[in-house]
Coordinates of C-alpha atoms in Angstrom, one line a residue:
X287 CA -7.1 162.8 -54.1
X288 CA -5.4 161.1 -57.0
X289 CA -4.8 157.3 -57.0
X290 CA -2.0 155.4 -58.8
X291 CA -2.8 155.0 -62.5
X292 CA -3.0 151.3 -62.2
X293 CA -4.8 150.1 -59.1
X294 CA -4.3 146.6 -57.6
X295 CA -6.8 143.9 -58.6
X296 CA -7.1 141.9 -55.4
X297 CA -7.2 142.6 -51.6
X298 CA -3.8 141.0 -51.3
X299 CA -2.3 143.4 -53.8
X300 CA -3.8 146.3 -52.0
X301 CA -2.4 145.0 -48.7
X302 CA 1.1 144.6 -50.3
X303 CA 1.0 148.2 -51.6
X304 CA -0.2 149.6 -48.3
X305 CA 2.6 147.7 -46.5
X306 CA 5.1 149.1 -49.0
X307 CA 4.0 152.7 -48.8
X308 CA 3.3 152.6 -45.1
X309 CA 0.1 154.8 -45.0
X310 CA -3.1 155.7 -46.7
X311 CA -5.8 158.3 -46.4
X312 CA -9.4 157.3 -45.7
X313 CA -12.5 159.4 -46.1
X314 CA -13.8 161.0 -42.9
X315 CA -16.5 163.6 -42.3
X316 CA -14.9 167.0 -42.7
X317 CA -11.5 165.7 -41.7
X318 CA -9.1 163.0 -42.8
X319 CA -8.5 159.5 -41.4
X320 CA -4.8 158.5 -41.6
X321 CA -4.1 154.8 -41.5
X322 CA -0.5 153.7 -41.1
X323 CA 1.1 150.2 -40.9
X324 CA 4.4 148.7 -40.0
X325 CA 6.2 145.5 -39.3
X326 CA 7.0 147.0 -35.9
X327 CA 5.2 149.6 -33.8
X328 CA 8.1 152.0 -34.3
X329 CA 7.7 151.6 -38.1
X330 CA 4.0 152.2 -37.8
X331 CA 4.6 155.4 -35.9
X332 CA 7.3 156.5 -38.5
X333 CA 4.9 155.9 -41.4
X334 CA 2.1 157.8 -39.6
X335 CA 4.5 160.8 -39.3
X336 CA 5.3 160.6 -43.0
X337 CA 1.6 160.4 -43.8
X338 CA 0.8 163.5 -41.8
X339 CA 3.7 165.5 -43.3
X340 CA 2.9 164.3 -46.8
X341 CA -0.7 165.6 -46.5
X342 CA 0.6 169.1 -45.9
X343 CA 3.4 169.0 -48.6
X344 CA 4.8 166.8 -51.3
X345 CA 7.2 164.8 -49.2
X346 CA 8.7 162.9 -52.1
X347 CA 9.6 166.2 -53.9
X348 CA 11.1 167.6 -50.7
X349 CA 13.2 164.4 -50.2
X350 CA 14.3 164.4 -53.8
X351 CA 15.6 167.9 -53.4
X352 CA 17.4 167.0 -50.2
X353 CA 18.9 163.8 -51.6
X354 CA 20.4 164.5 -55.0
X355 CA 20.7 160.8 -55.8
X356 CA 17.0 160.1 -55.3
X357 CA 15.8 156.8 -56.8
X358 CA 14.0 156.7 -60.1
X359 CA 10.2 156.6 -60.1
X360 CA 8.3 153.4 -60.0
X361 CA 6.5 151.6 -62.8
X362 CA 3.6 154.0 -62.8
X363 CA 5.7 157.1 -63.5
X364 CA 6.2 160.3 -61.5
X365 CA 3.5 162.7 -62.8
X366 CA 1.0 162.2 -60.0
X367 CA -0.1 163.4 -56.6
X368 CA 2.3 161.5 -54.3
X369 CA -0.6 161.1 -51.8
X370 CA -1.2 158.1 -54.1
X371 CA 2.5 157.2 -54.4
X372 CA 4.3 154.9 -56.8
X373 CA 5.9 151.6 -55.9
X374 CA 9.2 150.0 -56.8
X375 CA 10.8 146.6 -56.3
X376 CA 13.0 146.4 -53.1
X377 CA 13.6 143.9 -50.3
X378 CA 13.0 145.6 -47.0
X379 CA 11.5 144.4 -43.7
X380 CA 10.4 141.2 -45.4
X381 CA 8.4 143.1 -48.0
X382 CA 8.6 142.7 -51.8
X383 CA 8.0 146.4 -52.4
X384 CA 9.2 149.7 -51.1
X385 CA 7.9 153.1 -52.1
X386 CA 10.3 155.7 -53.6
X387 CA 9.5 157.9 -50.6
X388 CA 10.7 155.3 -48.1
X389 CA 13.9 154.6 -50.1
X390 CA 14.7 158.3 -50.1
X391 CA 14.2 158.5 -46.3
X392 CA 16.4 155.5 -45.6
X393 CA 19.0 157.0 -47.9
X394 CA 18.7 160.4 -46.1
X395 CA 19.3 158.7 -42.8
X396 CA 22.4 157.1 -44.1
X397 CA 23.8 160.2 -45.7
X398 CA 23.0 162.5 -42.8
X399 CA 24.6 160.1 -40.3
X400 CA 27.7 159.9 -42.5
X401 CA 27.9 163.6 -42.8
X402 CA 27.7 164.0 -39.0
X403 CA 30.3 161.3 -38.5
X404 CA 32.6 163.1 -40.9
X405 CA 32.2 166.4 -39.2
X406 CA 33.2 164.9 -35.8
X407 CA 36.3 163.3 -37.1
X408 CA 35.0 159.7 -37.2
X409 CA 35.6 157.2 -39.9
X410 CA 35.3 158.4 -43.5
X411 CA 31.7 158.4 -44.8
X412 CA 30.9 155.5 -47.2
X413 CA 29.1 157.9 -49.7
X414 CA 30.2 161.3 -51.0
X415 CA 28.8 164.3 -49.3
X416 CA 27.8 165.7 -52.6
X417 CA 24.9 163.3 -52.4
X418 CA 23.3 165.8 -49.9
X419 CA 22.0 169.0 -51.3
X420 CA 23.4 172.4 -50.3
X421 CA 20.1 173.1 -48.5
X422 CA 20.6 173.3 -44.7
X423 CA 19.5 170.1 -43.1
X424 CA 19.3 169.8 -39.4
X425 CA 18.1 167.3 -36.8
X426 CA 16.6 167.3 -33.4
X427 CA 15.4 164.7 -31.0
X428 CA 12.5 164.7 -28.6
X429 CA 11.0 162.3 -26.1
X430 CA 7.4 161.4 -25.2
X431 CA 6.2 159.7 -22.1
X432 CA 2.6 158.6 -21.8
X433 CA 0.3 156.4 -19.8
X434 CA -0.8 154.3 -22.8
X435 CA 0.3 153.4 -26.3
X436 CA -2.6 155.4 -27.8
X437 CA -1.7 158.4 -25.8
X438 CA 2.0 158.1 -26.8
X439 CA 0.9 157.9 -30.5
X440 CA -1.2 161.0 -30.1
X441 CA 1.6 162.9 -28.2
X442 CA 4.2 161.9 -30.7
X443 CA 2.2 163.2 -33.7
X444 CA 1.1 166.3 -31.9
X445 CA 4.7 167.2 -31.0
X446 CA 5.8 166.8 -34.6
X447 CA 2.9 169.0 -35.8
X448 CA 2.8 171.8 -33.2
X449 CA 6.3 171.7 -31.9
X450 CA 8.7 170.7 -34.6
X451 CA 6.8 172.0 -37.7
X452 CA 4.6 174.6 -36.0
X453 CA 6.9 176.3 -33.6
X454 CA 10.3 175.6 -35.1
X455 CA 9.1 175.6 -38.8
X456 CA 11.3 172.5 -39.4
X457 CA 9.8 170.4 -42.1
X458 CA 10.3 166.7 -41.0
X459 CA 11.7 164.8 -44.0
X460 CA 12.4 161.7 -42.0
X461 CA 11.4 160.7 -38.5
X462 CA 13.3 157.7 -36.9
X463 CA 12.1 156.1 -33.7
X464 CA 15.3 155.5 -31.6
X465 CA 13.6 154.0 -28.5
X466 CA 10.1 152.7 -28.0
X467 CA 9.5 151.2 -24.6
X468 CA 6.0 150.0 -23.8
X469 CA 6.8 148.8 -20.3
X470 CA 9.0 151.4 -18.7
X471 CA 8.7 151.6 -14.9
X472 CA 9.4 154.7 -13.0
X473 CA 9.4 155.2 -9.2
X474 CA 7.3 157.9 -7.6
X475 CA 8.3 158.6 -4.0
X476 CA 5.3 159.8 -2.1
X477 CA 6.2 162.4 0.5
X478 CA 4.9 165.6 2.1
X479 CA 6.6 167.7 -0.5
X480 CA 4.7 166.0 -3.4
X481 CA 5.5 163.3 -5.9
X482 CA 9.2 163.0 -6.8
X483 CA 10.0 161.0 -9.9
X484 CA 13.0 158.7 -9.6
X485 CA 15.0 157.0 -12.3
X486 CA 13.5 154.0 -14.0
X487 CA 14.2 150.6 -12.6
X488 CA 13.7 146.9 -13.2
X489 CA 10.6 145.0 -12.2
X490 CA 12.4 143.6 -9.2
X491 CA 13.5 147.1 -8.2
X492 CA 9.9 148.2 -8.6
X493 CA 8.7 145.4 -6.3
X494 CA 11.3 146.2 -3.7
X495 CA 10.4 149.9 -3.8
X496 CA 6.7 149.1 -3.4
X497 CA 7.5 147.1 -0.3
X498 CA 9.2 150.2 1.0
X499 CA 6.2 152.4 0.6
X500 CA 6.8 153.7 -3.0
X501 CA 4.3 153.7 -5.8
X502 CA 5.4 152.4 -9.1
X503 CA 3.9 153.5 -12.4
X504 CA 4.3 151.9 -15.8
X505 CA 4.8 154.3 -18.6
X506 CA 5.2 154.2 -22.3
X507 CA 8.3 156.0 -23.5
X508 CA 9.4 157.1 -27.0
X509 CA 12.5 158.9 -28.2
X510 CA 12.9 159.9 -31.9
X511 CA 15.2 161.8 -34.2
X512 CA 13.8 164.2 -36.8
X513 CA 15.8 165.2 -39.9
X514 CA 14.4 168.1 -41.7
X515 CA 14.9 171.6 -43.3
X516 CA 13.3 174.9 -42.6
X517 CA 9.9 175.3 -44.2
X518 CA 9.8 177.7 -47.2
X519 CA 6.6 178.6 -49.0
X520 CA 8.6 179.2 -52.2
X521 CA 10.5 175.9 -52.0
X522 CA 7.9 173.5 -50.7
X523 CA 4.5 172.5 -52.2
X524 CA 1.7 173.8 -50.1
X525 CA -1.1 171.3 -49.7
X526 CA -3.8 171.0 -47.0
X527 CA -3.0 172.4 -43.6
X528 CA -3.4 170.0 -40.7
X529 CA -4.7 172.0 -37.8
X530 CA -4.4 169.4 -35.1
X531 CA -4.1 165.7 -34.2
X532 CA -7.2 164.3 -32.5
X533 CA -7.9 161.4 -30.2
X534 CA -11.2 160.7 -32.0
X535 CA -11.0 157.1 -33.2
X536 CA -7.3 156.9 -32.5
X537 CA -5.9 153.4 -32.0
X538 CA -2.7 151.3 -32.4
X539 CA -3.2 147.6 -32.7
X540 CA -1.4 144.4 -33.9
X541 CA -3.5 142.6 -36.5
X542 CA -3.5 138.8 -36.2
X543 CA -4.6 138.6 -39.8
X544 CA -1.5 140.2 -41.4
X545 CA 0.8 140.5 -38.3
X546 CA 1.2 144.2 -39.0
X547 CA 0.8 147.1 -36.6
X548 CA -2.0 149.4 -37.7
X549 CA -2.4 153.0 -36.5
X550 CA -5.5 155.1 -37.1
X551 CA -5.7 158.8 -36.3
X552 CA -8.1 161.5 -37.4
X553 CA -6.4 164.7 -38.5
X554 CA -8.3 168.0 -38.2
X555 CA -7.9 169.9 -41.5

């Protein structure tokens, strides 16, 4: 795996670069350990998704082809394996740097939303539609409900890998977390016919329901939007296949040292 041509000299520099790029790959026996970070848990999840996709194909090249006004390469140039990406100056989420890949994704979100608004007769888009390539872009949303944050992280990445990319052959260029709720309550009415899930309610509604003989379960809930294009072996760079997302060593934590969310997941390759 290739690293940037100029590596940071201090631990703080490495931390700043990791925060800018959003993910890194760490050595692991036979597999690969993906480490993602984010100012929020949602951003940490989004960066993990990009890291997984980027391990299978060159995400920066795919984004540049989809967004014709892709930003220029960073100070280290563009002739490299983007699994050790380049970094540019940008103010975003309180960070002094932002990778080219992240800038392209944010631009794609903006352009795609503008195109969708234009097609539905909404207000005119702020940027010309020629900024989006002629390649067919599409989007889809999916939801994940889990009993814990770690399980939600696992289910989220697994659905992207096996459902969106594997079954639908949609290459995720950008994944945006629309809703991330770590304390969603749902009511389960216990009756002779089995458990019946009721709509989510407030904590007070949960307490009232419990008093009436209902059992309340706290769930983690996520809803995301994927923008992508159909995978083409002739168009996209084929890197290493990711066979599965594993629960081995998986964790999502908030570090008190840097106040960033850190996600770790082992990918079976």
